[in-house]
Structures are given as structure tokens and as C-alpha cells.
Coordinates of C-alpha atoms in Angstrom, one line a residue:
Chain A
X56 CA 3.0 -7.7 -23.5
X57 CA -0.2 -7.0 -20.9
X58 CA -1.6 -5.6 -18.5
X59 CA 1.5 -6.4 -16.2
X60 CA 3.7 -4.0 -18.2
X61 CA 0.7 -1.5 -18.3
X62 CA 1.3 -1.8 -14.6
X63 CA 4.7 -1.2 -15.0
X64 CA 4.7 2.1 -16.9
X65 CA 2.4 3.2 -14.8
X66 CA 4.1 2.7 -11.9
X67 CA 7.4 4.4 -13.5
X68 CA 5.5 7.3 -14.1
X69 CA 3.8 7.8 -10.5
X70 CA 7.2 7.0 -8.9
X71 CA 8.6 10.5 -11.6
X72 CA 5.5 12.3 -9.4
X73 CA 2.4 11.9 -12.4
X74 CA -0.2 11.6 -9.7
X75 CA -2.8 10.7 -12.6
X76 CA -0.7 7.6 -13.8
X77 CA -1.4 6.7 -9.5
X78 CA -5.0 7.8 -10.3
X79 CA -5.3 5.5 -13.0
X80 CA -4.0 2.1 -11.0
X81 CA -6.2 3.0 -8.4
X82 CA -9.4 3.0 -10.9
X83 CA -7.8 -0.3 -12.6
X84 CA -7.1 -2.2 -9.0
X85 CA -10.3 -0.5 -6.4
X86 CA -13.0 -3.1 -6.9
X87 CA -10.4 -6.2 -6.8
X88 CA -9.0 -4.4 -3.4
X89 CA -12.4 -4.0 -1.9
X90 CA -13.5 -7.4 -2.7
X91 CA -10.1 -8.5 -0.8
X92 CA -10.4 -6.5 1.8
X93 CA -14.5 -7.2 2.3
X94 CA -13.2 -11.1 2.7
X95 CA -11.3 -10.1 5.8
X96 CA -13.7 -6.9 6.8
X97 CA -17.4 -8.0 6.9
X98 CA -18.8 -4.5 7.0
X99 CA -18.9 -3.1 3.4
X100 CA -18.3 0.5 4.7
X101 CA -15.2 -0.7 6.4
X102 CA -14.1 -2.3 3.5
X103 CA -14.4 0.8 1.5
X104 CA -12.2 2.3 3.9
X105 CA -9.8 0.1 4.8
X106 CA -9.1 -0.1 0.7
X107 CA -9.2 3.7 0.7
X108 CA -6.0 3.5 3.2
X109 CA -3.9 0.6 1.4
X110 CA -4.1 3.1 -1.5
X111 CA -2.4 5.6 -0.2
X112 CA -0.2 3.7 1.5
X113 CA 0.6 2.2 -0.8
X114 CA 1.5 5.8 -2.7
X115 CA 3.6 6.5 0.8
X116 CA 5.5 3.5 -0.1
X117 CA 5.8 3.5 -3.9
X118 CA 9.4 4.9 -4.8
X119 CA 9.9 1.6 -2.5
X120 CA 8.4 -0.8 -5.2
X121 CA 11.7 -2.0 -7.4
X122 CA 9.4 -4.1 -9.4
X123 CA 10.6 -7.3 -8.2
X124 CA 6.9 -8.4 -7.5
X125 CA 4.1 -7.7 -9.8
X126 CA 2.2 -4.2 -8.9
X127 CA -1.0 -6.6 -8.1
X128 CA 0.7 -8.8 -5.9
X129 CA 2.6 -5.7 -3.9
X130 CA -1.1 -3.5 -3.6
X131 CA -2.9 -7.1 -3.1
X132 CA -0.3 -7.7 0.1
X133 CA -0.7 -4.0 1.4
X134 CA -4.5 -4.5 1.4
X135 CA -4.3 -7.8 3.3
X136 CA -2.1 -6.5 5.9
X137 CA -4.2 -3.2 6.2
X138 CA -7.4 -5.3 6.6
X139 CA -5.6 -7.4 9.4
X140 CA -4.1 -4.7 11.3
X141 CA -7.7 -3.1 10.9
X142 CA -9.2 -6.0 12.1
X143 CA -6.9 -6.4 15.3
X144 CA -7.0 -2.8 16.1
X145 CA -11.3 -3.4 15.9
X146 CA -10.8 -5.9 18.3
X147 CA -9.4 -4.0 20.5
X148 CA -11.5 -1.5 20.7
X149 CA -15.1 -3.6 20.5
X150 CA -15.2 -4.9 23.8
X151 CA -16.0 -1.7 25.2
X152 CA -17.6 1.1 23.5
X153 CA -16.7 4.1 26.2
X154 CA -14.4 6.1 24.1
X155 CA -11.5 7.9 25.4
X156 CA -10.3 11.5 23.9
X157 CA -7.7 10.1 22.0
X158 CA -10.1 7.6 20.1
X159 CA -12.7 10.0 20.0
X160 CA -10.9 11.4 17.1
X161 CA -10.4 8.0 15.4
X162 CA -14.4 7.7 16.0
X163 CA -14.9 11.0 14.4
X164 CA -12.5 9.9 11.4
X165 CA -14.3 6.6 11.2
X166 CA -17.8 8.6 11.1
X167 CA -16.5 10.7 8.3
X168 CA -15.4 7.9 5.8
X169 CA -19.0 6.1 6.2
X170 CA -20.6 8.1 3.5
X171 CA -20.9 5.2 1.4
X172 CA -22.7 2.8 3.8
X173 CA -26.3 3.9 3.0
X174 CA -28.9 2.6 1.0
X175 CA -28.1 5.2 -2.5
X176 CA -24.8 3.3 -3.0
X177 CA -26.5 -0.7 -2.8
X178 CA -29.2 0.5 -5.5
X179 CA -26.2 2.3 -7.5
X180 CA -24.4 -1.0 -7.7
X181 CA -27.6 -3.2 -8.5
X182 CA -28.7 -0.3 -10.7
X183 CA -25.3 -0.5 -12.7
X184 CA -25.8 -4.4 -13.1
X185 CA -29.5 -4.3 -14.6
X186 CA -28.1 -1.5 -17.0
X187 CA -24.8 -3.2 -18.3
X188 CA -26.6 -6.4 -18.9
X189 CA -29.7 -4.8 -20.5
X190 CA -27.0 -2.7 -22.5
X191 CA -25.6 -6.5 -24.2
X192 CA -28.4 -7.9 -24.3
X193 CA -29.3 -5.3 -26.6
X194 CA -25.9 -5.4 -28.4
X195 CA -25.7 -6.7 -32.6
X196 CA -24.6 -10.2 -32.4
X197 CA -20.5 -10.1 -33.1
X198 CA -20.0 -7.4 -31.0
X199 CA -21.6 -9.5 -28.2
X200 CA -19.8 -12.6 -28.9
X201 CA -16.2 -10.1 -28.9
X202 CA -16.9 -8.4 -25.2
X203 CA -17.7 -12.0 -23.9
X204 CA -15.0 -13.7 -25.6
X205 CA -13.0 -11.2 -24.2
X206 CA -14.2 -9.8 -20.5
X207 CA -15.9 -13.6 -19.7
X208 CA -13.2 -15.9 -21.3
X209 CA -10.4 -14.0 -21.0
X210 CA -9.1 -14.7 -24.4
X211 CA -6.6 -12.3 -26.2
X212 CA -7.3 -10.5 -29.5
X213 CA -5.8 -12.9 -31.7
X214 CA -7.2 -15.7 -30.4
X215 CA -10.9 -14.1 -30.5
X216 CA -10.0 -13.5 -34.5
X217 CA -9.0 -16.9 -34.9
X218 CA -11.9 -17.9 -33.2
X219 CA -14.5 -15.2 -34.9
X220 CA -12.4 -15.9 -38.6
X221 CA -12.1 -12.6 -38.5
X222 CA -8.4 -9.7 -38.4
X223 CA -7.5 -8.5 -35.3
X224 CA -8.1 -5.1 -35.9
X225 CA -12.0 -6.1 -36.4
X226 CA -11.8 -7.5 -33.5
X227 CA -9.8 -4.5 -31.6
X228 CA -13.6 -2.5 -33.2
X229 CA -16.2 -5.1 -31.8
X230 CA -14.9 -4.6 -28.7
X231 CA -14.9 -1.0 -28.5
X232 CA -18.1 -0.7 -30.2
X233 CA -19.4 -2.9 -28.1
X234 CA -18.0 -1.0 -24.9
X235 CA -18.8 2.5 -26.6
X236 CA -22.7 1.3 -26.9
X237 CA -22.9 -0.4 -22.7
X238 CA -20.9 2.9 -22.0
X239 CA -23.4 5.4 -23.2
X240 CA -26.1 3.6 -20.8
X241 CA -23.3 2.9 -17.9
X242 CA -22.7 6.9 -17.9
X243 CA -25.4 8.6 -16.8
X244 CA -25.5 6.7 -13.8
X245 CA -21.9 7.2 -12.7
X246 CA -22.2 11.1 -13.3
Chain B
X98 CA -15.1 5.5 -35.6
X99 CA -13.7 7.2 -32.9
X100 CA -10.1 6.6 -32.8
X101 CA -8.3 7.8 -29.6
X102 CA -11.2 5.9 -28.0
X103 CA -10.4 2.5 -29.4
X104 CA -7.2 3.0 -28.8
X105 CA -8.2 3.7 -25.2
X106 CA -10.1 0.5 -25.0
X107 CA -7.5 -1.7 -26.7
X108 CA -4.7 -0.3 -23.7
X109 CA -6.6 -2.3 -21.7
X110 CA -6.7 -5.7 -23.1
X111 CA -3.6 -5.0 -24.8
X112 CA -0.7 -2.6 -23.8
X113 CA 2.2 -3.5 -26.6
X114 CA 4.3 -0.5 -25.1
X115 CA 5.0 0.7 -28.7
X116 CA 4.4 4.6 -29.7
X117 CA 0.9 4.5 -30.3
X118 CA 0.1 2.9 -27.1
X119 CA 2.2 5.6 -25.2
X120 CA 0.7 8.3 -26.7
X121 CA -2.8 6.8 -26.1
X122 CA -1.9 6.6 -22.7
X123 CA -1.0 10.2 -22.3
X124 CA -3.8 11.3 -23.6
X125 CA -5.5 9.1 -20.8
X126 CA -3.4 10.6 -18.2
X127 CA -3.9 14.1 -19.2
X128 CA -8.0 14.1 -19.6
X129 CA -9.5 13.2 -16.2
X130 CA -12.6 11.9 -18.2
X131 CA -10.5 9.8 -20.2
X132 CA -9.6 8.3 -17.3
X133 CA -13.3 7.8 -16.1
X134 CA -14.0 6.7 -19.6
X135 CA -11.0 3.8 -18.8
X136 CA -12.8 2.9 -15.5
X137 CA -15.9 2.7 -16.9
X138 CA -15.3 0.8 -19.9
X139 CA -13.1 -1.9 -17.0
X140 CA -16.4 -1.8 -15.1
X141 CA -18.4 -3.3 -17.8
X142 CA -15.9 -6.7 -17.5
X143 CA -16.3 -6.7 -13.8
X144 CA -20.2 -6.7 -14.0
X145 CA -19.6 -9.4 -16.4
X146 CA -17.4 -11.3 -14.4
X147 CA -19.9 -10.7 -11.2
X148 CA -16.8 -9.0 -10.0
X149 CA -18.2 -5.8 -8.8
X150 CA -18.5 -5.4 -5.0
X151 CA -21.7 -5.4 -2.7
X152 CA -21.5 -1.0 -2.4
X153 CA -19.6 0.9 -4.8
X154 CA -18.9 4.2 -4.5
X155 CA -18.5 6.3 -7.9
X156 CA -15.7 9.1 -6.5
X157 CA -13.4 6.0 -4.9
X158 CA -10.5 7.4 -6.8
X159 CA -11.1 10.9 -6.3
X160 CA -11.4 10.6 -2.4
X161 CA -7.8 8.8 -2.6
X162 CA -6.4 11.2 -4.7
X163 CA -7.4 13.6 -2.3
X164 CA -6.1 12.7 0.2
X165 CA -2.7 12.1 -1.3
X166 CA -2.8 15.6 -2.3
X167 CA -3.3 16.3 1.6
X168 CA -0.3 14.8 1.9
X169 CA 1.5 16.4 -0.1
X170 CA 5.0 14.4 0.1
X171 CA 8.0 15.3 -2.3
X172 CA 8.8 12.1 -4.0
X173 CA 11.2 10.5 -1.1
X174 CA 13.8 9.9 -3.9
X175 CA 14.1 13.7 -4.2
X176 CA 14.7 14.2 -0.6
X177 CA 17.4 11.2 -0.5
X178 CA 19.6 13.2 -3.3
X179 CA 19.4 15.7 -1.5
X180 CA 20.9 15.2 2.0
X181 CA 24.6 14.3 0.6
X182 CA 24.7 17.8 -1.2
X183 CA 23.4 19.7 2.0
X184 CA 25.9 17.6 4.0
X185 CA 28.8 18.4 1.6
X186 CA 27.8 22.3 1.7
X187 CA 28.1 22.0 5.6
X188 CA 31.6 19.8 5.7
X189 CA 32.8 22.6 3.1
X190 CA 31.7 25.4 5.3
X191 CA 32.7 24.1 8.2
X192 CA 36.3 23.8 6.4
X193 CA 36.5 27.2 4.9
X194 CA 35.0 28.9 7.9
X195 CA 38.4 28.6 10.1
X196 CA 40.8 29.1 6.8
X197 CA 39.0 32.3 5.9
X198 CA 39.3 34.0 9.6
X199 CA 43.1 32.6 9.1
X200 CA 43.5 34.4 5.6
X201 CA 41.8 38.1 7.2
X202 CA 44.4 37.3 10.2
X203 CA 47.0 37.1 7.4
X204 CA 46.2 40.1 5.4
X205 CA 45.9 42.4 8.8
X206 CA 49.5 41.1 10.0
X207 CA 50.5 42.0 6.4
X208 CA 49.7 45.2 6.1
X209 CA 50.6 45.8 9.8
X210 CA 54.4 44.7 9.1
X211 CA 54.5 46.6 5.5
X212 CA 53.4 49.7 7.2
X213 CA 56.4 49.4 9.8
X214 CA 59.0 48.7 7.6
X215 CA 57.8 51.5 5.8
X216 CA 58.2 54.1 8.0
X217 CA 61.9 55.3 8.2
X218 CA 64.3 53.8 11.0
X219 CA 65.8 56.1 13.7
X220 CA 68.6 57.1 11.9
X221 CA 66.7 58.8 8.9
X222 CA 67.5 56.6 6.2
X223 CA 63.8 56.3 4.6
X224 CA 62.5 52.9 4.0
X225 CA 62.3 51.1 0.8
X226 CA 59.6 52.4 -1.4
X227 CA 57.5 50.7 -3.2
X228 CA 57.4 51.4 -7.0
X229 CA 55.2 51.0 -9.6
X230 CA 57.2 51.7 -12.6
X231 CA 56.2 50.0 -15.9
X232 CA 58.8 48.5 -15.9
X233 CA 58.8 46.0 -12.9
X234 CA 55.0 46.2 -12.8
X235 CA 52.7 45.4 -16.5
X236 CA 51.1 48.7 -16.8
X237 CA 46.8 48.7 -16.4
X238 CA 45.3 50.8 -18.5
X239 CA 42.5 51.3 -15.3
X240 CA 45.2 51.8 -13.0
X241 CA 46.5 54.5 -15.4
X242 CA 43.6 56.2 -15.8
X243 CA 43.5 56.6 -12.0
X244 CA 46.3 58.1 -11.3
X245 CA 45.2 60.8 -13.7
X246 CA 42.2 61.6 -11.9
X247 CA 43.1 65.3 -10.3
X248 CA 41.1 64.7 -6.8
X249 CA 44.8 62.4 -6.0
X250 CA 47.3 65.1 -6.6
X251 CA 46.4 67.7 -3.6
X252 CA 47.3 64.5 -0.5
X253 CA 50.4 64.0 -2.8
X254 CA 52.7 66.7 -0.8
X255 CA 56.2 65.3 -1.0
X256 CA 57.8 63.2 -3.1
X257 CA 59.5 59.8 -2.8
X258 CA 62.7 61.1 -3.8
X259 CA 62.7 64.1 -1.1
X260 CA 63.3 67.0 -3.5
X261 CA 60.1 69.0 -2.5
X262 CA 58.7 69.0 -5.4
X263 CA 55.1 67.9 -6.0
X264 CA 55.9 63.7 -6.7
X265 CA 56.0 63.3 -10.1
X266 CA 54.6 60.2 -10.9
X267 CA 54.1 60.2 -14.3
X268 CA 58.3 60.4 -14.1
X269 CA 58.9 57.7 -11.4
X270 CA 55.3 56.3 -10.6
X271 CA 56.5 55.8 -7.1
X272 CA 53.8 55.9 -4.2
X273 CA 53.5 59.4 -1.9
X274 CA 55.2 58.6 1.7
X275 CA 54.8 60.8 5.0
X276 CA 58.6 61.8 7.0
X277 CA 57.0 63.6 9.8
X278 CA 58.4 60.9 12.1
X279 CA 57.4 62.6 15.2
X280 CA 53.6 62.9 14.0
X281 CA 54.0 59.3 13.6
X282 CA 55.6 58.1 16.6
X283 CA 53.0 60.2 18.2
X284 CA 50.4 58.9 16.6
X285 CA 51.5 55.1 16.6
X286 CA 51.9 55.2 20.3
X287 CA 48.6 56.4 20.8
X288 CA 47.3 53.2 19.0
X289 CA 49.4 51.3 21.2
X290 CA 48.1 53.3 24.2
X291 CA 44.0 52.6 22.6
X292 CA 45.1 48.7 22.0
X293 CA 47.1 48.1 25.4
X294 CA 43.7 49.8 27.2
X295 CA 41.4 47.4 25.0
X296 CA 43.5 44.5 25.2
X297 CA 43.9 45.1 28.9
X298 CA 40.1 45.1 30.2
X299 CA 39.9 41.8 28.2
X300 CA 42.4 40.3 29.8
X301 CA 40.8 41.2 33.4
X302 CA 44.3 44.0 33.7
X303 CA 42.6 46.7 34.9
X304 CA 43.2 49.1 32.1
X305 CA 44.5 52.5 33.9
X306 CA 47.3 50.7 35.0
X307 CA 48.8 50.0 31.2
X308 CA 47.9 53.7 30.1
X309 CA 50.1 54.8 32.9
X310 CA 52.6 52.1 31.9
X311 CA 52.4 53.2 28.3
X312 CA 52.2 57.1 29.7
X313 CA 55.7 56.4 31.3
X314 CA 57.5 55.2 28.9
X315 CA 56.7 58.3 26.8

């Protein structure tokens, strides 16, 4: 079992109303839904917002989901159609920027959600890159080859013992010592 | 070591589903910094993996969440359930509505009949009474204790057996009827009279006309 039937649980408690189980796919899923939406919307503020809006519809349509896709591939669908409709209703409004009443309001709305389109939030991401790095570069040796077996290789816990000659509950420790020690420098920054 | 947190970062690499993992995971769900904890500790792969997008913003979740809670939508499988039991309240009312003005319809033409063949026919032979004697009817010990109440026994003025005597109804436990025929004639035709005037107006009769009518025949 993986991260598929993590999904699943999770989505079996949102759809029983636990709104932080829906929380918790959104923190898992957010930065591979922005980077799908940001292939279809240029703008990185955009982006942000059109993922912000497959999110919750995506909650709109969860009691929906009978799990007969995986919860990636239904979320990953929602974004791409919610970047294309976004895109086609740009379209139609960019030829002309006089703005009627009715999208004065969608303006306004727009306006609202571009918080994070300013210079604080490009230095917070290259800020959190410098600092994670730093943070394993600085990490004992077997811990370092356990998060990189496991977050750059993808392999699973048994095969990192195999590979490190090692049990799998050592290896299960390196990696969260290893994420405990980047965590303590990642934190600060995210607070 | 720092237990619930290992267990925290082995949920994501690997869920098993078994007890442990479930609890782990509702202690996750039920400490809003757990959760942050979660997403931070998945963050650290996506740097890694030069996943992490050009602008990030660190309350991404929390502005979603938000919003849902804007929303505020009852989960759409409640509402489904729902509908058939409102539905089936309505077809039920809509049934018992007509059958309970049917039943009050009933019990008025009911009493309406026993209270005329109650009252004694024109050649003074009184009516059947109605008895209560223990034997026909199984004695309640609340009815009993009624009929002993003495706020009953001055309306009782005649008894059903026409002797003259107060009704003894601890002997025959037969129920107190009037004879004053004429009273009641009298008064019966003035409910007719009342009715036929009421009935009348409704009927676009104008209404004198009947009380004459009814008038006349007296």
C-alpha cells in the first residue's frame, strides 16, 4: 500500500465532512496543481488562483468522486479544465480593457486574489531552496544518502535497507531525522 | 526520538492502512501544525526534486479552506437522504388530511343521531338508555372514582328509571336523561331555526325567508 490508498482514506473521510482530511490533500497536491496549471496560465499569480479554484471545486464535487480514478488523476483533470476555461474566458475579455459593471466585480475579485504576485513571495521560494539544500548539505552522511534515496530516487523503505544493508526501521529513523534536522531551518521561514 | 513524528513522516512514504498508521493520521488531522509539519516535511522532496513552483505562497491551504468554509455546503449526500423522507411526510399528509376531516364528519353525525334517538318519541315511551353496569361494561377504577366525585350529583335530577328519586347510580350506573320534551322540541327547533338562517346566507337564500318558513311551521 501508498500514497494512492493514503489518498483514499483521505478522501473517505472528507466525503464523512472532516474538512481537515480535505486540508490535508490540498497541502499534499497544491504545488503539483500550480505547476499544472502555470503550464497552461503563464502568469504565476493566475496560476495561484486558478489552482485555488480547482480546489474547491473540486470539494463542490467530491461526494461525486466514486474512486474509480485515482484522486491525482480526478484533481489533475479539474485543474486542467479550470485552467482552460480560465484561459478562454481571458481571451475574451483581453481584447478590450473597458470594463463593464458586471465584470467590474470579476476585476475586483481578480485584484483581491493577487496578493501573492509581488516580489516577498519570489525571494520566499528562492529563500526556501538556499535553506533546504544548505540544511543537507549539512546533514551526517546516512541520513543524507536515506532522504535522497528516498525524495530523489523514489525508492521504497525496503529497498533503501537493502540498499544501505541496513532494517527498515533504521531506515524509517534516517529519514525522519533527516527531515526533523532540514525542518528545523525550513520552519522559521514558513511561520 | 520523537515518535508520533516519525510516524508522521513514514505516512508519507508509506501508508500500510494498519492501526498505527490510522491513529498517526488522526493525530495529523486533529493538530493543524501537525498538518503544516506534514507539508513541510513534503516540501523538503519537492525542493529536491526542483519541483517547487516559481511563487509560493505559505497560507495556500488556509485561503482554500476558507473559502470552503464560506461556502458552507451540507455534504450533498445528506441532502439527497433527505428529500424521499420529506416527500413521504407530504404524500402521508396529503393522505391523512382528507381521512381526518372524514373521521370529525363521522364523530359529529354520531353524536348527532345518538342524541335523537335518545330523546323519547311522541308517544312517551323513553328511548333506550345507555348503561354502564359492570356487567356489560369492564369496570375502570378512574371511571369509578369519577362518578364519586360530589360536584356530579346536583345536574343528576331524575332518574333513568322515572321514580323521582335522585338516580342512583351506584344501584343501576345508568346515565341521567332530561323528559321535558317540550323544553327540547323548543330548544331543538331553535337550532334548526340558527342552522336553516346560517345555512341559508351560504347558500345565497336570503335568510329571513327560512326563519319565517321555520316560524310557520311552529
Amino acid at each position: 500500500m501508498g500514497s494512492e490508498e493514503l489518498d483514499s482514506e483521505l478522501v473517505r473521510r472528507a466525503q464523512a465532512g472532516d474538512k481537515a482530511a480535505f486540508d490535508l490533500l490540498v497541502r499534499k497536491y497544491q504545488q503539483k496543481v500550480i505547476n499544472l496549471v502555470s503550464r497552461f496560465v503563464q502568469d504565476p499569480s493566475e496560476a495561484q488562483d486558478v489552482a485555488q479554484e480547482t480546489f474547491i471545486k473540486a470539494y463542490r464535487a467530491l461526494n461525486n468522486f466514486r474512486g474509480d480514478s485515482q484522486f491525482y488523476t480526478w484533481i489533475y483533470r479539474i485543474a486542467a479544465n479550470t485552467a482552460k476555461n480560465h484561459l478562454a474566458s481571458r481571451s475574451r475579455k483581453s481584447p478590450t480593457w473597458s470594463v463593464d459593471v458586471e465584470d467590474a466585480e470579476h476585476f475586483a475579485g481578480e485584484s483581491g486574489l493577487k496578493e501573492y504576485d509581488n516580489p516577498e513571495n519570489l525571494l520566499l521560494t528562492e529563500e526556501i531552496k538556499r535553506t533546504v539544500f544548505k540544511a543537507i548539505e549539512n546533514l551526517p552522511e546516512d541520513l543524507k544518502t536515506a532522504i535522497t534515496l528516498r525524495e530523489l530516487e523514489g525508492l521504497s523503505y525496503e529497498d533503501i535497507a537493502q540498499v544501505m544493508g541496513c532494517p527498515i526501521g533504521t531506515v524509517r529513523s534516517r529519514i525522519f531525522r533527516a527531515r526533523d534536522a532540514i525542518d528545523k531551518e525550513l520552519r522559521p521561514l514558513l511561520q | 526520538m520523537n515518535e508520533p513524528q516519525e510516524m508522521l513522516s513514514g505516512l508519507l512514504d508509506d501508508w500500510k492502512g494498519d492501526h498505527d498508521d490510522r491513529a498517526a493520521l488522526d493525530r495529523v488531522l486533529a493538530d493543524v501544525n501537525e498538518r503544516a509539519r506534514w507539508q513541510r516535511y513534503q516540501m523538503i522532496g519537492e525542493v529536491m526534486r526542483h519541483e517547487l513552483p516559481e511563487r509560493i505562497q505559505a497560507d495556500f491551504s488556509a485561503s482554500v479552506m476558507a473559502h470552503i468554509e464560506q461556502l458552507d455546503m451540507p455534504p450533498a449526500t445528506a441532502v439527497a437522504q433527505d428529500r424521499p423522507r420529506k416527500a413521504a411526510a407530504s404524500w402521508w399528509s396529503s393522505l391523512l388530511r382528507p381521512a381526518a376531516g372524514l373521521s370529525v364528519a363521522v364523530a359529529v353525525a354520531f353524536v348527532a343521531v345518538t342524541s335523537l334517538t335518545r330523546s323519547p318519541g311522541p308517544s312517551g315511551v323513553s328511548a333506550p338508555v345507555v348503561t354502564a353496569s359492570s356487567s356489560a361494561v369492564p369496570s375502570d377504577p378512574r371511571i369509578e372514582q369519577l362518578a364519586q366525585l360530589p360536584v356530579l350529583a346536583p345536574s343528576v335530577k331524575v332518574s333513568a328509571a322515572g321514580s323521582g328519586t335522585p338516580a342512583g347510580r351506584e344501584a343501576t350506573g345508568s346515565l341521567p336523561v332530561r323528559r321535558d320534551n317540550a323544553a327540547i322540541k323548543r330548544k331543538l327547533n331553535g337550532y334548526l331555526v340558527d342552522h336553516n338562517q346560517y345555512a341559508g346566507s351560504l347558500q345565497g337564500i336570503i335568510p329571513q325567508v327560512r326563519v319565517v318558513a321555520a316560524g310557520a311551521q311552529n
